[in-house]
Coordinates of C-alpha atoms (C1' of nucleotides) in Angstrom, one line a residue:
Chain A
M1 CA -13.4 33.1 -72.2
V2 CA -16.3 32.2 -74.4
R3 CA -19.0 29.9 -73.0
V4 CA -21.9 29.0 -75.1
R5 CA -24.7 26.5 -74.7
F6 CA -27.2 24.6 -76.8
A7 CA -30.3 24.0 -74.8
P8 CA -32.9 21.8 -76.5
S9 CA -36.0 20.6 -74.9
P10 CA -36.5 16.9 -75.4
T11 CA -39.9 17.0 -76.9
G12 CA -39.6 15.4 -80.4
Y13 CA -36.8 14.4 -82.6
L14 CA -33.6 16.4 -83.3
H15 CA -34.9 19.0 -85.7
I16 CA -32.8 20.4 -88.5
G17 CA -33.3 23.8 -87.1
S18 CA -32.1 22.7 -83.7
A19 CA -29.1 21.0 -85.3
R20 CA -28.2 24.2 -87.0
T21 CA -28.4 26.1 -83.7
F22 CA -26.0 23.5 -82.2
I23 CA -23.7 23.9 -85.2
F24 CA -23.6 27.7 -84.9
N25 CA -22.9 27.5 -81.2
W26 CA -20.3 24.9 -81.7
L27 CA -18.5 26.7 -84.6
F28 CA -18.5 29.9 -82.5
A29 CA -17.1 28.0 -79.5
R30 CA -14.4 26.3 -81.4
H31 CA -13.5 29.4 -83.4
N32 CA -13.0 31.2 -80.2
A33 CA -11.4 28.3 -78.3
G34 CA -14.3 28.5 -75.9
T35 CA -16.5 26.1 -74.1
M36 CA -19.5 24.3 -75.6
I37 CA -22.2 23.3 -73.2
L38 CA -25.0 20.9 -73.9
R39 CA -27.9 21.6 -71.5
I40 CA -31.2 19.7 -71.7
D41 CA -34.0 22.1 -71.0
D42 CA -36.4 19.5 -69.6
T43 CA -38.4 21.5 -67.1
D44 CA -41.7 20.6 -68.7
V45 CA -41.9 17.1 -67.4
E46 CA -45.1 16.2 -69.0
R47 CA -43.9 16.7 -72.5
N48 CA -40.4 15.2 -72.2
T49 CA -39.7 11.8 -73.6
R50 CA -36.8 9.4 -73.4
E51 CA -37.0 8.8 -77.2
S52 CA -36.6 12.5 -77.8
L53 CA -33.5 12.7 -75.6
D54 CA -32.1 9.7 -77.4
S55 CA -32.7 11.2 -80.8
I56 CA -30.8 14.3 -79.8
F57 CA -27.8 12.2 -78.7
E58 CA -28.1 10.1 -81.8
G59 CA -28.2 13.1 -84.1
L60 CA -25.3 14.8 -82.5
A61 CA -23.3 11.6 -82.4
W62 CA -23.8 11.2 -86.1
L63 CA -22.7 14.8 -86.8
G64 CA -19.6 14.0 -84.8
L65 CA -20.0 17.2 -82.8
D66 CA -18.9 17.3 -79.2
W67 CA -19.5 19.3 -76.1
D68 CA -17.4 20.1 -73.1
E69 CA -20.0 20.2 -70.3
F70 CA -23.4 18.6 -69.9
Y71 CA -26.3 19.5 -67.7
R72 CA -29.9 18.6 -67.2
Q73 CA -32.1 21.4 -66.2
S74 CA -34.5 19.1 -64.2
E75 CA -31.6 18.3 -61.9
R76 CA -31.0 21.9 -61.2
G77 CA -34.4 22.9 -60.0
K78 CA -33.2 24.1 -56.6
L79 CA -31.0 26.7 -58.3
H80 CA -34.0 28.1 -60.2
T81 CA -36.5 28.1 -57.4
S82 CA -34.0 29.7 -55.0
L83 CA -33.3 32.5 -57.4
A84 CA -37.1 33.0 -57.9
N85 CA -37.6 33.1 -54.1
H86 CA -34.7 35.4 -53.8
L87 CA -36.4 37.8 -56.2
V88 CA -39.6 37.6 -54.2
G89 CA -37.7 38.4 -51.1
R90 CA -36.3 41.5 -52.7
G91 CA -39.6 42.6 -54.0
L92 CA -38.6 42.0 -57.6
A93 CA -41.2 39.2 -58.0
Y94 CA -44.5 38.4 -56.3
R95 CA -47.0 35.7 -55.7
D96 CA -50.1 35.6 -57.9
F97 CA -53.0 33.7 -56.4
A98 CA -55.3 34.3 -59.3
P99 CA -56.4 31.2 -61.2
A100 CA -54.5 30.4 -64.3
R101 CA -55.5 32.4 -67.3
T102 CA -54.9 30.9 -70.6
A103 CA -55.8 32.0 -74.1
D104 CA -58.9 29.8 -74.3
D105 CA -60.4 30.5 -70.9
G106 CA -60.8 34.2 -71.2
A107 CA -57.3 35.6 -70.7
P108 CA -57.3 39.3 -71.7
E109 CA -56.0 39.7 -75.2
A110 CA -52.4 40.8 -75.4
G111 CA -52.3 44.5 -75.7
A112 CA -55.7 44.9 -74.1
A113 CA -56.1 46.6 -70.7
G114 CA -55.4 44.3 -67.9
W115 CA -53.2 42.1 -69.9
L116 CA -49.9 43.0 -68.5
F117 CA -50.6 42.1 -64.9
N118 CA -53.3 41.8 -62.3
P119 CA -52.9 44.9 -60.1
E120 CA -54.7 43.2 -57.2
M121 CA -52.1 40.5 -57.1
R122 CA -49.1 42.7 -57.9
E123 CA -49.9 45.1 -55.1
L124 CA -50.9 42.5 -52.5
S125 CA -49.4 43.3 -49.1
Q126 CA -46.4 41.2 -47.9
G127 CA -48.5 40.1 -44.9
E128 CA -51.5 38.9 -46.9
S129 CA -49.3 37.3 -49.5
D130 CA -47.4 35.3 -46.8
A131 CA -50.6 34.4 -45.0
R132 CA -52.3 33.1 -48.1
A133 CA -49.3 31.1 -49.1
A134 CA -49.0 29.7 -45.6
S135 CA -52.7 28.6 -45.8
G136 CA -51.8 26.5 -48.7
E137 CA -53.5 28.5 -51.4
P138 CA -51.8 27.9 -54.8
F139 CA -49.9 30.6 -56.5
V140 CA -47.5 31.3 -59.3
I141 CA -44.5 33.6 -58.9
R142 CA -44.4 36.4 -61.4
F143 CA -41.7 38.8 -62.3
R144 CA -42.5 42.4 -61.3
V145 CA -41.7 44.2 -64.5
P146 CA -40.7 47.8 -63.6
R147 CA -43.6 50.1 -64.5
D148 CA -42.0 53.5 -64.5
A149 CA -43.4 55.7 -67.1
G150 CA -41.4 55.6 -70.3
G151 CA -39.4 52.6 -69.1
V152 CA -37.5 50.8 -71.9
V153 CA -35.5 47.6 -72.1
T154 CA -32.6 47.6 -74.5
F155 CA -29.9 45.3 -75.6
R156 CA -27.6 44.8 -78.6
D157 CA -28.1 41.7 -80.6
A158 CA -25.0 40.6 -82.6
V159 CA -27.2 39.8 -85.6
Y160 CA -30.2 42.2 -85.4
G161 CA -28.5 45.2 -83.8
E162 CA -29.9 47.5 -81.2
Q163 CA -33.2 46.3 -79.8
S164 CA -35.5 48.1 -77.5
K165 CA -39.0 47.5 -76.2
S166 CA -41.2 49.5 -73.8
T167 CA -41.8 47.9 -70.5
S168 CA -45.5 48.7 -71.1
D169 CA -45.4 45.9 -73.7
I170 CA -43.9 43.3 -71.4
E171 CA -46.2 41.3 -69.1
D172 CA -45.5 40.2 -65.6
F173 CA -44.4 36.8 -66.8
A174 CA -44.4 33.7 -64.6
L175 CA -41.2 32.4 -63.0
L176 CA -42.5 29.5 -61.0
R177 CA -45.6 27.5 -61.8
S178 CA -48.2 26.7 -59.1
S179 CA -46.6 23.3 -59.0
G180 CA -43.4 25.0 -57.9
V181 CA -41.7 24.0 -61.2
P182 CA -39.7 26.8 -62.8
T183 CA -40.8 28.1 -66.2
Y184 CA -38.5 28.2 -69.1
H185 CA -37.6 31.8 -68.6
M186 CA -36.7 31.3 -65.0
A187 CA -34.8 28.1 -65.5
S188 CA -33.0 29.2 -68.6
C189 CA -31.8 32.5 -67.1
A190 CA -30.8 31.0 -63.8
D191 CA -28.8 28.4 -65.6
D192 CA -27.2 30.9 -67.9
I193 CA -26.1 32.9 -64.9
D194 CA -24.9 29.9 -63.0
L195 CA -23.0 28.5 -66.0
K196 CA -21.5 31.9 -66.8
I197 CA -22.7 31.8 -70.3
T198 CA -21.1 34.6 -72.2
H199 CA -23.0 34.4 -75.6
I200 CA -26.5 33.2 -76.1
I201 CA -26.9 32.0 -79.7
R202 CA -30.3 30.7 -80.5
G203 CA -33.2 30.9 -82.8
Q204 CA -34.8 34.2 -83.7
D205 CA -38.1 33.0 -82.2
H206 CA -36.5 34.0 -78.9
L207 CA -35.8 37.5 -79.9
A208 CA -38.9 38.9 -78.3
N209 CA -38.4 36.9 -75.1
T210 CA -35.0 38.4 -74.7
F211 CA -36.3 41.6 -73.2
K212 CA -37.7 39.5 -70.4
H213 CA -34.4 37.7 -70.0
V214 CA -32.5 41.0 -69.8
L215 CA -34.8 42.1 -67.1
L216 CA -34.2 38.9 -65.2
F217 CA -30.4 39.0 -65.5
E218 CA -30.5 42.6 -64.3
A219 CA -32.8 41.8 -61.4
A220 CA -30.5 38.9 -60.4
G221 CA -27.6 41.3 -60.4
A222 CA -25.8 39.2 -63.1
P223 CA -24.0 40.4 -66.1
V224 CA -26.1 40.3 -69.2
P225 CA -24.7 38.0 -71.8
Q226 CA -24.2 38.9 -75.5
F227 CA -27.1 37.8 -77.6
A228 CA -27.0 36.5 -81.2
H229 CA -30.3 35.4 -82.7
L230 CA -30.3 33.3 -85.8
P231 CA -32.8 33.6 -88.7
L232 CA -35.2 30.7 -88.8
L233 CA -35.2 27.8 -91.2
I234 CA -38.5 27.6 -93.0
A235 CA -40.3 25.4 -95.5
P236 CA -40.9 26.4 -99.1
D237 CA -44.4 27.4 -98.2
G238 CA -43.1 29.9 -95.7
A239 CA -44.3 27.9 -92.8
K240 CA -42.1 26.7 -90.1
L241 CA -40.8 23.2 -90.6
S242 CA -42.9 20.6 -89.0
K243 CA -42.7 16.8 -89.2
R244 CA -46.4 16.4 -89.5
K245 CA -46.6 18.9 -92.4
H246 CA -43.3 18.5 -94.2
G247 CA -42.2 14.9 -93.5
P248 CA -38.8 13.6 -92.8
V249 CA -36.8 16.5 -94.2
V250 CA -37.1 18.2 -90.8
S251 CA -35.4 15.4 -89.0
V252 CA -31.6 15.0 -88.9
T253 CA -31.7 11.3 -88.9
S254 CA -33.4 11.2 -92.3
Y255 CA -30.3 12.9 -93.8
R256 CA -28.2 10.3 -92.2
D257 CA -30.4 7.5 -93.5
A258 CA -30.4 8.9 -97.0
G259 CA -26.7 8.9 -97.1
F260 CA -25.5 12.4 -96.3
L261 CA -22.0 12.7 -95.0
P262 CA -22.0 14.5 -91.6
E263 CA -19.5 17.0 -92.9
A264 CA -21.6 17.8 -95.9
F265 CA -24.7 18.2 -93.8
I266 CA -22.9 20.6 -91.5
N267 CA -21.5 22.5 -94.5
F268 CA -25.0 22.9 -96.0
V269 CA -26.7 23.9 -92.8
A270 CA -23.9 26.4 -91.9
L271 CA -24.6 28.1 -95.2
L272 CA -28.2 28.7 -94.3
G273 CA -28.2 32.1 -92.7
W274 CA -24.4 32.5 -92.6
N275 CA -21.7 32.9 -95.2
P276 CA -18.0 33.3 -95.1
K277 CA -18.0 36.6 -97.2
D278 CA -16.1 35.0 -100.0
D279 CA -17.3 32.8 -102.7
R280 CA -16.5 29.5 -101.0
E281 CA -19.4 27.0 -100.8
H282 CA -17.5 23.8 -100.1
L283 CA -16.0 24.1 -96.7
N284 CA -14.9 21.3 -94.4
R285 CA -15.3 21.3 -90.7
D286 CA -11.9 23.0 -90.0
E287 CA -12.5 25.6 -92.7
L288 CA -15.9 26.4 -91.1
V289 CA -14.4 26.8 -87.7
A290 CA -11.8 29.1 -89.1
A291 CA -14.2 31.2 -91.0
F292 CA -17.1 31.4 -88.6
T293 CA -18.0 34.8 -87.1
L294 CA -21.3 36.2 -85.9
A295 CA -20.7 39.1 -88.3
G296 CA -21.4 36.7 -91.2
V297 CA -24.8 35.8 -89.9
N298 CA -27.7 37.4 -91.8
K299 CA -31.1 38.4 -90.7
S300 CA -33.7 36.9 -93.0
N301 CA -35.2 33.5 -92.7
A302 CA -33.9 30.8 -95.0
V303 CA -36.0 28.4 -97.0
I304 CA -35.0 24.8 -97.2
N305 CA -36.0 24.0 -100.7
F306 CA -37.6 20.6 -101.0
S307 CA -40.6 19.1 -102.7
E308 CA -42.3 15.8 -103.2
Q309 CA -40.1 15.1 -106.2
E310 CA -36.9 16.2 -104.4
P311 CA -37.1 15.4 -100.8
F312 CA -33.9 17.1 -100.0
D313 CA -32.6 20.6 -100.9
P314 CA -30.8 20.2 -104.3
K315 CA -28.0 22.3 -103.0
A316 CA -27.6 20.0 -100.1
V317 CA -27.5 17.0 -102.4
W318 CA -25.0 18.7 -104.7
L319 CA -22.8 19.6 -101.8
N320 CA -22.9 16.1 -100.5
G321 CA -21.8 14.9 -103.9
Q322 CA -18.8 17.2 -103.7
H323 CA -17.9 15.9 -100.3
I324 CA -18.2 12.4 -101.4
Y325 CA -16.0 13.1 -104.5
K326 CA -13.3 14.7 -102.4
L327 CA -13.2 11.9 -99.8
P328 CA -10.3 9.4 -100.1
A329 CA -11.7 6.0 -101.3
A330 CA -10.4 4.3 -98.2
Q331 CA -12.6 6.5 -96.0
L332 CA -15.6 6.4 -98.3
A333 CA -15.8 2.6 -98.8
P334 CA -16.6 1.7 -95.2
Q335 CA -19.5 4.2 -95.3
L336 CA -20.8 2.7 -98.5
A337 CA -20.8 -0.8 -97.3
P338 CA -23.8 -0.6 -94.9
F339 CA -26.0 0.8 -97.6
L340 CA -25.1 -2.1 -99.9
R341 CA -25.7 -4.6 -97.1
S342 CA -29.0 -3.2 -96.2
A343 CA -30.0 -3.6 -99.8
G344 CA -29.3 -7.3 -99.4
L345 CA -26.0 -7.3 -101.3
E346 CA -22.9 -9.1 -100.1
A347 CA -20.5 -6.2 -99.8
D348 CA -17.1 -7.7 -99.3
E349 CA -14.8 -5.1 -97.9
G350 CA -12.1 -5.4 -100.5
K351 CA -14.5 -5.4 -103.3
V352 CA -16.3 -2.3 -102.0
L353 CA -12.9 -0.6 -101.8
A354 CA -12.1 -1.6 -105.4
V355 CA -15.5 -0.3 -106.7
T356 CA -15.5 2.9 -104.7
P357 CA -13.2 5.0 -107.1
L358 CA -15.3 4.0 -110.0
I359 CA -18.5 5.3 -108.6
Q360 CA -17.3 8.1 -106.4
E361 CA -18.1 10.9 -108.9
R362 CA -21.4 9.3 -109.8
I363 CA -23.2 9.3 -106.5
R364 CA -24.6 12.3 -104.6
L365 CA -26.1 10.4 -101.7
L366 CA -24.4 7.4 -100.2
R367 CA -27.5 5.3 -100.8
D368 CA -27.1 5.9 -104.5
V369 CA -24.4 3.3 -104.4
V370 CA -27.0 0.6 -104.5
S371 CA -28.5 1.7 -107.8
V372 CA -25.1 2.6 -109.4
A373 CA -23.0 -0.4 -108.2
D374 CA -25.4 -3.2 -107.5
F375 CA -24.2 -5.3 -110.5
F376 CA -20.7 -5.6 -109.0
F377 CA -22.2 -7.5 -106.1
L378 CA -24.9 -9.5 -107.8
E379 CA -24.3 -13.2 -108.4
K380 CA -26.7 -13.0 -111.3
L381 CA -27.6 -9.9 -113.2
A382 CA -31.2 -8.7 -113.0
P383 CA -33.0 -9.5 -116.3
Y384 CA -32.7 -6.9 -119.0
D385 CA -34.2 -6.5 -122.4
P386 CA -31.9 -8.1 -125.1
A387 CA -32.7 -5.1 -127.3
E388 CA -30.5 -3.0 -125.0
L389 CA -27.5 -4.9 -126.4
I390 CA -27.9 -3.5 -129.9
P391 CA -25.6 -0.5 -130.5
Q392 CA -26.5 2.8 -132.1
K393 CA -26.9 2.4 -135.9
G394 CA -26.3 -1.3 -135.5
D395 CA -28.3 -4.4 -135.5
R396 CA -28.5 -7.8 -133.9
A397 CA -25.8 -9.2 -136.1
M398 CA -23.4 -6.5 -135.2
A399 CA -24.1 -7.0 -131.5
L400 CA -23.5 -10.6 -131.8
R401 CA -20.2 -10.1 -133.7
V402 CA -19.0 -7.7 -131.1
L403 CA -20.0 -9.8 -128.2
E404 CA -18.4 -12.9 -129.6
K405 CA -15.2 -11.0 -130.2
A406 CA -15.3 -9.6 -126.7
H407 CA -15.9 -13.1 -125.4
Q408 CA -12.6 -14.3 -126.9
L409 CA -10.7 -11.2 -125.9
L410 CA -11.8 -11.3 -122.3
A411 CA -10.7 -14.9 -122.0
A412 CA -7.2 -14.2 -123.3
V413 CA -6.2 -10.6 -122.6
E414 CA -4.0 -9.5 -119.8
F415 CA -6.6 -8.5 -117.2
I416 CA -5.7 -4.9 -116.4
H417 CA -7.9 -2.1 -117.8
P418 CA -5.4 -0.4 -120.2
A419 CA -4.7 -3.7 -121.8
I420 CA -8.4 -4.6 -122.1
E421 CA -9.1 -1.2 -123.5
S422 CA -6.5 -1.3 -126.2
A423 CA -7.5 -4.8 -127.2
F424 CA -11.1 -3.6 -127.5
R425 CA -10.2 -0.6 -129.6
A426 CA -8.1 -2.7 -131.9
A427 CA -11.0 -5.2 -132.2
A428 CA -13.4 -2.4 -133.1
E429 CA -11.2 -1.4 -136.0
E430 CA -10.9 -4.9 -137.1
L431 CA -14.7 -5.4 -137.0
H432 CA -15.2 -2.1 -138.8
V433 CA -17.4 -0.7 -136.0
K434 CA -17.1 2.5 -134.0
A435 CA -15.6 2.3 -130.6
G436 CA -19.0 3.2 -129.1
Q437 CA -20.6 0.4 -131.0
M438 CA -18.1 -2.0 -129.7
F439 CA -18.4 -0.9 -126.1
L440 CA -22.1 -0.6 -125.7
P441 CA -23.1 -4.2 -126.1
V442 CA -20.3 -5.2 -123.7
R443 CA -21.3 -2.7 -121.2
V444 CA -24.9 -3.9 -121.2
A445 CA -23.7 -7.5 -121.1
V446 CA -21.5 -6.9 -118.1
C447 CA -23.5 -4.3 -116.2
G448 CA -27.0 -5.1 -117.3
R449 CA -27.7 -1.5 -118.2
K450 CA -26.6 1.2 -120.6
N451 CA -25.4 3.7 -118.1
A452 CA -22.6 2.6 -115.9
P453 CA -19.1 3.4 -114.7
P454 CA -16.1 3.4 -117.1
L455 CA -16.2 0.1 -118.9
F456 CA -12.7 -1.2 -118.7
E457 CA -12.1 -0.4 -115.0
T458 CA -15.4 -2.0 -114.4
I459 CA -14.4 -5.2 -116.2
E460 CA -11.2 -5.3 -114.4
V461 CA -12.9 -5.1 -111.0
L462 CA -15.5 -7.6 -112.0
G463 CA -12.7 -10.1 -112.9
R464 CA -12.2 -12.4 -115.9
E465 CA -14.5 -15.1 -114.8
V466 CA -17.6 -13.0 -114.2
S467 CA -17.0 -10.9 -117.3
V468 CA -16.6 -13.8 -119.6
Q469 CA -19.6 -15.5 -118.2
R470 CA -21.8 -12.4 -118.5
V471 CA -20.8 -11.8 -122.1
G472 CA -21.5 -15.4 -122.8
E473 CA -25.0 -15.0 -121.3
A474 CA -25.6 -12.0 -123.4
I475 CA -24.7 -13.9 -126.5
G476 CA -27.2 -16.6 -125.5
K477 CA -29.9 -14.0 -124.9
L478 CA -29.4 -12.5 -128.3
Q479 CA -29.4 -15.8 -130.0
G480 CA -32.6 -16.9 -128.2
T481 CA -34.6 -13.9 -129.4
A482 CA -35.8 -12.7 -132.7
L483 CA -35.2 -9.0 -133.0
Chain B
rG1 C1' -55.5 42.9 -82.1
rG2 C1' -50.6 44.6 -79.6
rC3 C1' -45.3 44.3 -79.8
rG4 C1' -40.9 42.8 -82.4
rC5 C1' -38.2 41.2 -86.7
rU6 C1' -37.5 40.6 -92.0
rA7 C1' -37.8 41.8 -97.4
rU8 C1' -31.7 41.1 -103.8
rC9 C1' -32.6 35.8 -109.4
rG10 C1' -37.1 29.7 -108.3
rU11 C1' -33.6 28.6 -103.8
rC12 C1' -29.0 29.8 -100.7
rU13 C1' -26.5 34.4 -100.9
rA14 C1' -22.5 38.9 -102.2
rA15 C1' -22.4 44.0 -102.9
rC16 C1' -21.0 48.0 -95.2
rG17 C1' -24.1 55.5 -101.1
rG18 C1' -21.0 55.2 -107.0
rU19 C1' -20.7 47.6 -109.8
rU20 C1' -22.7 46.2 -116.9
rA21 C1' -26.2 44.2 -109.2
rG22 C1' -21.4 39.2 -108.3
rG23 C1' -21.2 33.8 -106.9
rA24 C1' -23.6 29.0 -106.0
rC25 C1' -27.6 25.2 -106.6
rG26 C1' -31.3 24.2 -110.0
rG27 C1' -32.8 25.2 -115.6
rA28 C1' -31.2 25.8 -120.9
rG29 C1' -27.2 25.3 -124.6
rC30 C1' -22.2 24.0 -126.1
rC31 C1' -17.4 21.5 -125.3
rC32 C1' -14.9 17.2 -123.4
rU33 C1' -16.1 11.9 -123.7
rC34 C1' -16.8 4.4 -124.5
rU35 C1' -22.4 5.4 -121.7
rC36 C1' -23.6 7.9 -117.1
rA37 C1' -21.2 11.1 -114.2
rA38 C1' -17.4 14.6 -113.2
rG39 C1' -15.2 18.9 -115.4
rG40 C1' -15.0 23.4 -118.7
rC41 C1' -17.5 27.4 -121.3
rU42 C1' -22.0 30.2 -122.5
rU43 C1' -27.0 31.7 -121.2
rA44 C1' -31.9 33.0 -119.0
rA45 C1' -33.3 34.7 -114.1
rA46 C1' -33.6 39.5 -108.8
rU47 C1' -33.1 44.7 -105.7
rA48 C1' -41.7 43.9 -103.1
rC49 C1' -44.4 48.8 -103.8
rG50 C1' -44.6 54.3 -102.9
rG51 C1' -42.5 58.5 -101.0
rG52 C1' -38.3 61.1 -99.2
rU53 C1' -32.7 62.4 -98.0
rU54 C1' -28.5 62.8 -101.6
rC55 C1' -24.9 65.0 -107.2
rG56 C1' -26.0 59.7 -106.8
rA57 C1' -29.7 54.8 -103.7
rU58 C1' -30.0 47.4 -103.3
rU59 C1' -27.6 50.3 -99.4
rC60 C1' -30.1 55.7 -95.1
rC61 C1' -35.3 57.5 -93.4
rC62 C1' -40.8 57.2 -93.6
rG63 C1' -45.2 54.7 -95.2
rU64 C1' -47.7 50.5 -97.6
rU65 C1' -47.7 45.4 -98.6
rA66 C1' -46.2 40.6 -97.5
rG67 C1' -43.9 36.9 -94.5
rC68 C1' -42.2 35.3 -89.8
rG69 C1' -41.9 35.4 -84.5
rC70 C1' -43.6 36.7 -79.5
rU71 C1' -47.9 37.7 -77.0
rA72 C1' -49.2 30.5 -71.6
rC73 C1' -48.6 28.3 -64.8
rC74 C1' -44.8 25.5 -73.6
rA75 C1' -39.9 25.8 -74.6

RNA sequence: GGCGCUAUCGUCUAACGGUUAGGACGGAGCCCUCUCAAGGCUUAAAUACGGGUUCGAUUCCCGUUAGCGCUACCA
C-alpha cells in the first residue's frame, strides 16, 4: 500500500515548487491507488504564519487536489521528543551542553576539523550528562553518527540512483533544540515512521539530508522508505525562485488570478521534470494520473521561462489556451464571468454563454476575455478613430456606402448569422466592393476595433437593436469628420 | 572550503552504444481565411570542454568547467 505525504512548512505563500511537489506526490498516490497525506511541518513556531497556512489551503483548493489524511506536526511533538529520548536512552543520541554554534559566531567551517561533533560532549559520561541535565543546564540532543572507520550510508533514490556518503562527512546533527522543540530532521522522520510513509517524494534540496534520515530510520528500527528526489524549479537566471527577486510568478495564486485553468497549471507543472515518454504535451488530470511513474522523472533542474515582458512561461500560456479551447462552453462560461465582472462589466450569464464559443479559441488566459469580448457587454462602445472604418484600398465614401447598406440590411434581415452573412456577401457584390471591404467597416462599427471574433456570429449575439444602433453611430461619426 | 547532484536547440524535453540527434513552446516563412485567432505545412536552432573504453559514443569511465543543493538549536 503506497502512502505518500506533502509536508510544507507554513512560512510564506504556496510556492510553485511546493505545488509541484504536491502534484507529483498526488499523481503518484492516485496512480498507485495509495494514500495522500497532507502534513504541515510547523515545528519552527517563530516563522509560521496563519496567512501562510491559509495560502497553502487556498492554493490546493484552487488546484482541486485532495488529500486523504491531514496532520499538523506541532500537535505531534510528544511523538518526536519521545523518539529522541528513546534514542538517548539507547545511546544512539546524546546531550550536548555546549553553547549554540552558528555560522556567524565562530562555528567551525564545514569540513574543518572539529566540525562534525564536539568530542567532549559526545563522550560525556552518562552520570555527568544526567547530573548536568538535572541541574537545569540547557542542552540540545544530537544524533550520534556512527564513527567506525570507513562507515558509509547508502540508499537508492528512485530518480538519482544509488547514493552513498561517508559518515565522516555527516555531522552529529541536532534532534531536539535546547527549548525541547524537535528539529525538522527529528520531527519529519518520526512522523514518517509513525505515518508509515512508504515513499518520500520531495525536492532535490533534501537529497543531501537524506543520509541523515536514513541513519535516523535505522536507529529507530524502522523500515527505510523509498526516496524520490525531484529536480528543482529555477528562474531563468539560474537562481532559485524567490518572490522578492522574481515577483508573482513564484506564487500559485498569481496563476489563478491571471486566469490559468487549474488543470492547465497542473499539466504544465507536471511536465517540468517529468514526461510521459511519448510526445503528448496536452494531458488532462486523468491522463496524468494514468501516465505518471517515477521512472519518467528526470534529474536536471528545470527553468521556468519568464521575463518582464512575459510574466508567465510561454509554454504554460499556450497550454492554458489549449485547455480553454477544449473545454465545453458551458463549463468555460462560468469561469469567464468573474473576470468580466471584476473589470466592471455586466456579465449576464446567458450572454456570457453565448459569447464564449466565439472567443474560446482567441484567449490564452481567462483574463484575456476582457480585452477580447468587452464590447459585447458595453452599453456604449469605447471611442475609436473614425479612420478605422475605412477599408483597405477604399475611402470615406466607400465606408459610408457600405455602412448605410449594412444599416438597412441589419434592420431587415433574418437575424441568424448564415442569413446575415449571405445578405452581406450579396450586398458586397451589388456595391462592387470586395467582401473584406464590406466587412471591415461593419466590424469596426460593431466591435469598435479591427480585430474581433467572426463578424456574423458576433452580430447575431449582439442582437439587431445594438447592431443597428452601432452601425448608425459609425455613419454619424464618419459624416461628422473630414477625412 | 568540504560533501553531494546535474549538464541535448533560447526554454521544456525524447533518444536505456548504431537515428539525417526526434517532439513541443517561442521565432521566421507559406497555406487556409471576413480581421484576429485556431489549424496545416516548411524552416532556423542543441549533445559544455578534454581525455579514455569500444568496430562505433548524446549514451559508459575519468578529468576540467559551469550551475544547483547541503554543510544551523531553518525547513
